[in-house]
mmCIF file of C-alpha atoms and ligand atoms in Angstrom:
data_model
loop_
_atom_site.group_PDB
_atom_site.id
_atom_site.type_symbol
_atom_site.label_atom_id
_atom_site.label_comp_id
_atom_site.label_asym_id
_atom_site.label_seq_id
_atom_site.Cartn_x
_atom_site.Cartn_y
_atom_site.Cartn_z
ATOM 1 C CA UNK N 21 108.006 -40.631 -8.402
ATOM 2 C CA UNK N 22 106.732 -41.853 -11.413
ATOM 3 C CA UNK N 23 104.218 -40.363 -13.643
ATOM 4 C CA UNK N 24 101.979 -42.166 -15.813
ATOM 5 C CA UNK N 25 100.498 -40.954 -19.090
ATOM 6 C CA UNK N 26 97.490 -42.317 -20.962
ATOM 7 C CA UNK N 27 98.677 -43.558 -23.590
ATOM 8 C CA UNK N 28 95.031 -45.570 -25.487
ATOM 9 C CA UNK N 29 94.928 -42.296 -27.991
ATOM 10 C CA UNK N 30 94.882 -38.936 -28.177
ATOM 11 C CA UNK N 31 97.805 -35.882 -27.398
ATOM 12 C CA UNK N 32 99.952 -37.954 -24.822
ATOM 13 C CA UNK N 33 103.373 -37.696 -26.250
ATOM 14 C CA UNK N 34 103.554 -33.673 -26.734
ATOM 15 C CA UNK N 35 103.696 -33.882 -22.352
ATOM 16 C CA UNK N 36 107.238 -35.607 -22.528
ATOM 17 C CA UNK N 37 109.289 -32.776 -22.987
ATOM 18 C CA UNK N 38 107.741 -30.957 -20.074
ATOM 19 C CA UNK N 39 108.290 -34.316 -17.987
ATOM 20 C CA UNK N 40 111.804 -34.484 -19.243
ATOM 21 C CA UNK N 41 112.523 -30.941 -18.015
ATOM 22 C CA UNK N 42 110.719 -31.107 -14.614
ATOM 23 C CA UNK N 43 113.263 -34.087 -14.272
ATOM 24 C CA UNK N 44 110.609 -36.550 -13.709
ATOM 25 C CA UNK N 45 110.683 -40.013 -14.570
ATOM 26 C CA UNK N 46 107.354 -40.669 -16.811
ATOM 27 C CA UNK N 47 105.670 -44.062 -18.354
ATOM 28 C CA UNK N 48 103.176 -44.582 -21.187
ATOM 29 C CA UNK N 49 100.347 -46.521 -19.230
ATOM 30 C CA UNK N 50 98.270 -49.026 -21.840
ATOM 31 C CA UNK N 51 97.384 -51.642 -19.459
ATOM 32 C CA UNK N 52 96.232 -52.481 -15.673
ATOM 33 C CA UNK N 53 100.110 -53.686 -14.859
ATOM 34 C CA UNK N 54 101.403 -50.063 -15.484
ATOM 35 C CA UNK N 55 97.874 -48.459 -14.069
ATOM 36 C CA UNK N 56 98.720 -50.322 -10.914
ATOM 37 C CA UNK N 57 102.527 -48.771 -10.392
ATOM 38 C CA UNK N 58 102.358 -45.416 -11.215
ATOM 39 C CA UNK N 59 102.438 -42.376 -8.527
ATOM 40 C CA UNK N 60 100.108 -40.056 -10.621
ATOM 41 C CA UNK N 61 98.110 -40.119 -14.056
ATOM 42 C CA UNK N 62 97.975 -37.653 -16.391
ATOM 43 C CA UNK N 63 94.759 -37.985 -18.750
ATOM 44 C CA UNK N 64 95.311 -36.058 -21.901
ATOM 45 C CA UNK N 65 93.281 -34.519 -24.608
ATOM 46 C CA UNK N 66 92.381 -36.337 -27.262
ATOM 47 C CA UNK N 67 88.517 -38.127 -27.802
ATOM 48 C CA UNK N 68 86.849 -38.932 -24.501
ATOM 49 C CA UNK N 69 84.250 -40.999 -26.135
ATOM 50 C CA UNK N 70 87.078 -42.799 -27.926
ATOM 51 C CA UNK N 71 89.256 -43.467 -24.739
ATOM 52 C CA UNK N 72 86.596 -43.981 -22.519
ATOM 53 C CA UNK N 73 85.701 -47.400 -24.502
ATOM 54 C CA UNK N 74 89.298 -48.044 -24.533
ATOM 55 C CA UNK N 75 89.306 -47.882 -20.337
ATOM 56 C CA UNK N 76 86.656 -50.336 -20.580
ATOM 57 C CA UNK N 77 88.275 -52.414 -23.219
ATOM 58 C CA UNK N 78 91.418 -52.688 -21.911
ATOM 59 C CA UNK N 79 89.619 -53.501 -18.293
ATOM 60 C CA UNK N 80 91.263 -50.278 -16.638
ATOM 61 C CA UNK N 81 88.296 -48.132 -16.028
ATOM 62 C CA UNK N 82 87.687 -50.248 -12.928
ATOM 63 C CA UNK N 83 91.601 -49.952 -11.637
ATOM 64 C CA UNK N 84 91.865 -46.737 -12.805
ATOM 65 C CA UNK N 85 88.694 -45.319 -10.238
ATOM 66 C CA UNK N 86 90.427 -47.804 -7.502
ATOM 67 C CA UNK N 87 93.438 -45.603 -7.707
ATOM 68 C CA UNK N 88 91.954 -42.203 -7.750
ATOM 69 C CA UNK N 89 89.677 -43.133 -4.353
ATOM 70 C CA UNK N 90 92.843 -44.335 -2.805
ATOM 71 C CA UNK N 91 94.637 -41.077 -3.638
ATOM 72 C CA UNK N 92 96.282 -41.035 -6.960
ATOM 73 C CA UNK N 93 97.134 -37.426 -8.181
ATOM 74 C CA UNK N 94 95.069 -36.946 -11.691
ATOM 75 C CA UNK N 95 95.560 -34.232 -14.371
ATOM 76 C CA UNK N 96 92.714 -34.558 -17.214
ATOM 77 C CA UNK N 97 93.598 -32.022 -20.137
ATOM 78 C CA UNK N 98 90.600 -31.159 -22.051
ATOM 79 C CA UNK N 99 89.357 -35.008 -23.005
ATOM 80 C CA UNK N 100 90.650 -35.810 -19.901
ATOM 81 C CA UNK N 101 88.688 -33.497 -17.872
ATOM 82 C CA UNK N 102 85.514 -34.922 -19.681
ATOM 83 C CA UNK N 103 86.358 -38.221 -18.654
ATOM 84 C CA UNK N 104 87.015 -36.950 -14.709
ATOM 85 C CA UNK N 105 83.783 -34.951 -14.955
ATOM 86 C CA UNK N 106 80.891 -36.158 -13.013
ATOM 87 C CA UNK N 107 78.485 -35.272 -15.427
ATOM 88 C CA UNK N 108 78.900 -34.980 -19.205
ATOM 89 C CA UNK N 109 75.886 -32.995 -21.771
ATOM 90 C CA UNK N 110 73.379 -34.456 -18.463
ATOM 91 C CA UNK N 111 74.339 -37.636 -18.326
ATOM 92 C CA UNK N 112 76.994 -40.012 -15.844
ATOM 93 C CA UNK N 113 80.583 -39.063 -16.940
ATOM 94 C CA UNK N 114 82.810 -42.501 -17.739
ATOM 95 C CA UNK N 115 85.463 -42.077 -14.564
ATOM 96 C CA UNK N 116 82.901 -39.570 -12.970
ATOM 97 C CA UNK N 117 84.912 -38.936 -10.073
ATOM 98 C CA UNK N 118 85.418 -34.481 -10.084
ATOM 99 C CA UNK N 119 81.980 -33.047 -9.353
ATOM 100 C CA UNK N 120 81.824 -30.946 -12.393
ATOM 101 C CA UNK N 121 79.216 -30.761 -15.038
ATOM 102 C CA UNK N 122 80.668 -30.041 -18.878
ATOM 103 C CA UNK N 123 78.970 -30.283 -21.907
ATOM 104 C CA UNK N 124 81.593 -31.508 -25.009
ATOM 105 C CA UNK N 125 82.732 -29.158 -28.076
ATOM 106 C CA UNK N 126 80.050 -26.513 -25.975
ATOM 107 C CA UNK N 127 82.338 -23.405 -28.131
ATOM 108 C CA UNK N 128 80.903 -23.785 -31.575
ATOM 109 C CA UNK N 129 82.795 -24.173 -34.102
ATOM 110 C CA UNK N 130 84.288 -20.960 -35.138
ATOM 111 C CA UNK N 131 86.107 -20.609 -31.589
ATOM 112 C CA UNK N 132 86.313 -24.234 -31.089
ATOM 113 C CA UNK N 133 90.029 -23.892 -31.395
ATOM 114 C CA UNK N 134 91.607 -20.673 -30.339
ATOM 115 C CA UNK N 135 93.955 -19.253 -28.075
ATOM 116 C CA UNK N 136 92.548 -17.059 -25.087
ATOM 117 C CA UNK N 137 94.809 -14.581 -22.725
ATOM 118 C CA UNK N 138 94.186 -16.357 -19.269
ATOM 119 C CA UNK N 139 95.138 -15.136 -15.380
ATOM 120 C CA UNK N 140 95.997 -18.065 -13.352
ATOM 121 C CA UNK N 141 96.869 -15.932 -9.990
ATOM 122 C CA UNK N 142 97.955 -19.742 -8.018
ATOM 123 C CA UNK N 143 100.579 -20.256 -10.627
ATOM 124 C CA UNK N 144 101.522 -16.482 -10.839
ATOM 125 C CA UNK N 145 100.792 -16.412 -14.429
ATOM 126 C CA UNK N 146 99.550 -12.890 -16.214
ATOM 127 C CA UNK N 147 97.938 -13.397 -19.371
ATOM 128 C CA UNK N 148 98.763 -16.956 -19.936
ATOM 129 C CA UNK N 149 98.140 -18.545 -23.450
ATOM 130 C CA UNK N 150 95.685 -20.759 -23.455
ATOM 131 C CA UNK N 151 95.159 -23.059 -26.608
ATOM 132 C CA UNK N 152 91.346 -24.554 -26.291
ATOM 133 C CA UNK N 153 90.987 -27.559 -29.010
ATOM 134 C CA UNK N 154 87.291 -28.390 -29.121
ATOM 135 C CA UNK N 155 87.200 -27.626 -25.751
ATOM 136 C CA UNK N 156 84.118 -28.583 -23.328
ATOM 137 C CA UNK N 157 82.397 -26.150 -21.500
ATOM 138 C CA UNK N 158 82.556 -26.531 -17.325
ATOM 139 C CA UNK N 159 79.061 -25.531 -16.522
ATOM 140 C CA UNK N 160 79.005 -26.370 -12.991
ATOM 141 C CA UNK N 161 81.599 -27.252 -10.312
ATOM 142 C CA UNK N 162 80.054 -28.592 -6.936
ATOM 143 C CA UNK N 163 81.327 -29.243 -3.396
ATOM 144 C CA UNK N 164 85.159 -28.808 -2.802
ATOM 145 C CA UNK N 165 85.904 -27.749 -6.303
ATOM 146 C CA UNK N 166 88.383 -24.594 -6.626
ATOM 147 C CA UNK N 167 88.291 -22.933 -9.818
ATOM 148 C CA UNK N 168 91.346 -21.339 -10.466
ATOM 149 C CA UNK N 169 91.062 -19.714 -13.917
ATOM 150 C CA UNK N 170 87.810 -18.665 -15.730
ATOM 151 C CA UNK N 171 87.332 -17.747 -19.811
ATOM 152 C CA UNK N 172 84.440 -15.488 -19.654
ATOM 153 C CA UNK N 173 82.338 -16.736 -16.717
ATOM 154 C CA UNK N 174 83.390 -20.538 -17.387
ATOM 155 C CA UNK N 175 86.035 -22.497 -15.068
ATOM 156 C CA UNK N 176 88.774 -23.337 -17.606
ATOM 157 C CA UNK N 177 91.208 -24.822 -14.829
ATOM 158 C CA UNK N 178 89.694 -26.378 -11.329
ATOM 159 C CA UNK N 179 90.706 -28.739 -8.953
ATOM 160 C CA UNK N 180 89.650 -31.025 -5.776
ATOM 161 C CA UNK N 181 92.001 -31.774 -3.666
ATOM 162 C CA UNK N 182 94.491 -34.279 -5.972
ATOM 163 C CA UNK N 183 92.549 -33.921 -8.984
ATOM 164 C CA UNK N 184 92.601 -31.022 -11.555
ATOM 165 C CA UNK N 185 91.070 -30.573 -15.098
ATOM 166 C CA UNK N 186 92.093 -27.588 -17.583
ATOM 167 C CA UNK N 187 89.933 -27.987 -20.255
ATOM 168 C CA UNK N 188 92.775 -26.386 -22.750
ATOM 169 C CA UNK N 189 96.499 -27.771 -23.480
ATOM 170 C CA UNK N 190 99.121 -26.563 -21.290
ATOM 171 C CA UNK N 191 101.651 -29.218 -22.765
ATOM 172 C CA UNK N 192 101.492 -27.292 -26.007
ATOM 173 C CA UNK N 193 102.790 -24.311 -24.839
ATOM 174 C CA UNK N 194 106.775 -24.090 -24.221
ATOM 175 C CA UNK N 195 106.745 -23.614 -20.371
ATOM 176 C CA UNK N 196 106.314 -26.177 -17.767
ATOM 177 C CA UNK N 197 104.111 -24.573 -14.941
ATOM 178 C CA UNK N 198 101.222 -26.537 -15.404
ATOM 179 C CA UNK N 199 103.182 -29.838 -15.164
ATOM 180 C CA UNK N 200 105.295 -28.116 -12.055
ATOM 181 C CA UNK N 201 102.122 -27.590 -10.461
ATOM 182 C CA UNK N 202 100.679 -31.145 -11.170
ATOM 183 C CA UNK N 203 103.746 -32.880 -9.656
ATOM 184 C CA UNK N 204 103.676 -30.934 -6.730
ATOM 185 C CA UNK N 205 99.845 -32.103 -6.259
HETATM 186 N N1 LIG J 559 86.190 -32.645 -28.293
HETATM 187 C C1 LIG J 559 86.940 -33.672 -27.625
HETATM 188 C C2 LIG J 559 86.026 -34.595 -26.826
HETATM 189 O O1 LIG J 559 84.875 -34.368 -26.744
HETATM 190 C C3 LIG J 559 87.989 -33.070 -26.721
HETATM 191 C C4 LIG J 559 89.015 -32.328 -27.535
HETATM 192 C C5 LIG J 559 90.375 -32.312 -26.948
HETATM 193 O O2 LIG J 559 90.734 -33.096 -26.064
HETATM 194 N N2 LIG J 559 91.187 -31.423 -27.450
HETATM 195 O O3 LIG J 559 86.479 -35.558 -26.294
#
């Protein structure tokens, strides 16, 4: 199996050691070639607008849809989860393809980055860490989406069938379980 990360921008590297240690093999994917070849995508956090008119740039966004209707396992982290999100602050999202509605950087700016005690009962995990970096808000989740960890009221973690969206960073804390859980989508 081989992974594929996102590599246009943003906080792509930081997931290699948790690749390395779930004894996966991984590649950085820049172009359609890669896009094409890969197993599963991870979408990481970083700027959505930013990548987003990379994907279009780089003629991927097109490919990149392709391959999630056709199957492909997809992990959006934070940025990522914007870009998967069907709706972004009321308008189309860029790959659109997870019905859920988020609106961008929706904490404010004092808790825009913080670290929030989570439960995440389907991965066993009490109390988890979770690090939100200018997080968006989920607002809505529609047909067929599970939410499987909540902040408050909000869905911080969901998921339709192969594709999930945490809209904090899993790959900067020290264990692995998020990326355990993605491989085994
Ligand atoms: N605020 C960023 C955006 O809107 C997301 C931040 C992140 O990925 N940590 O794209």
């Amino acid at each position: 199996m081989l992974v594929g990360l996102l590599g246009l921008q943003g906080a792509f590297l930081d997931h290699i050691p948790h690749l390395k240690r779930c004894g996966v093999a991984y590649t950085i994917v820049r172009d359609r070639e890669v896009l094409g070849r890969i197993d599963r995508l991870i979408i990481p956090g970083g700027e959505s607008t930013v990548m987003s008119k990379f994907l279009l740039e780089f003629n991927m966004l097109q490919l990149l849809t392709q391959r999630i209707q056709d199957g492909m396992p997809v992990w959006g982290v934070c940025a990522g989860a914007i870009l998967l999100a069907a709706q972004v602050d009321g308008r189309p999202g860029s790959v659109g393809v997870l019905p859920i509605s988020v609106t961008r950087n929706a904490y404010g700016r004092q808790v825009a980055s913080d670290t929030q005690p989570v439960d995440v009962p389907q991965l066993n995990l009490l109390n988890y860490p979770a690090i939100f970096i200018r997080a968006p808000r989920i607002d809505k989740v529609g047909a067929g989406v599970t939410t499987h960890a909540v902040r408050g009221q909000d869905p911080i973690f969901v998921q339709k069938d192969q594709l999930m969206a945490t809209t904090f960073h899993p790959e900067l804390n020290s264990d692995d379980c998020f990326h355990r859980y993605f491989i085994g989508l």
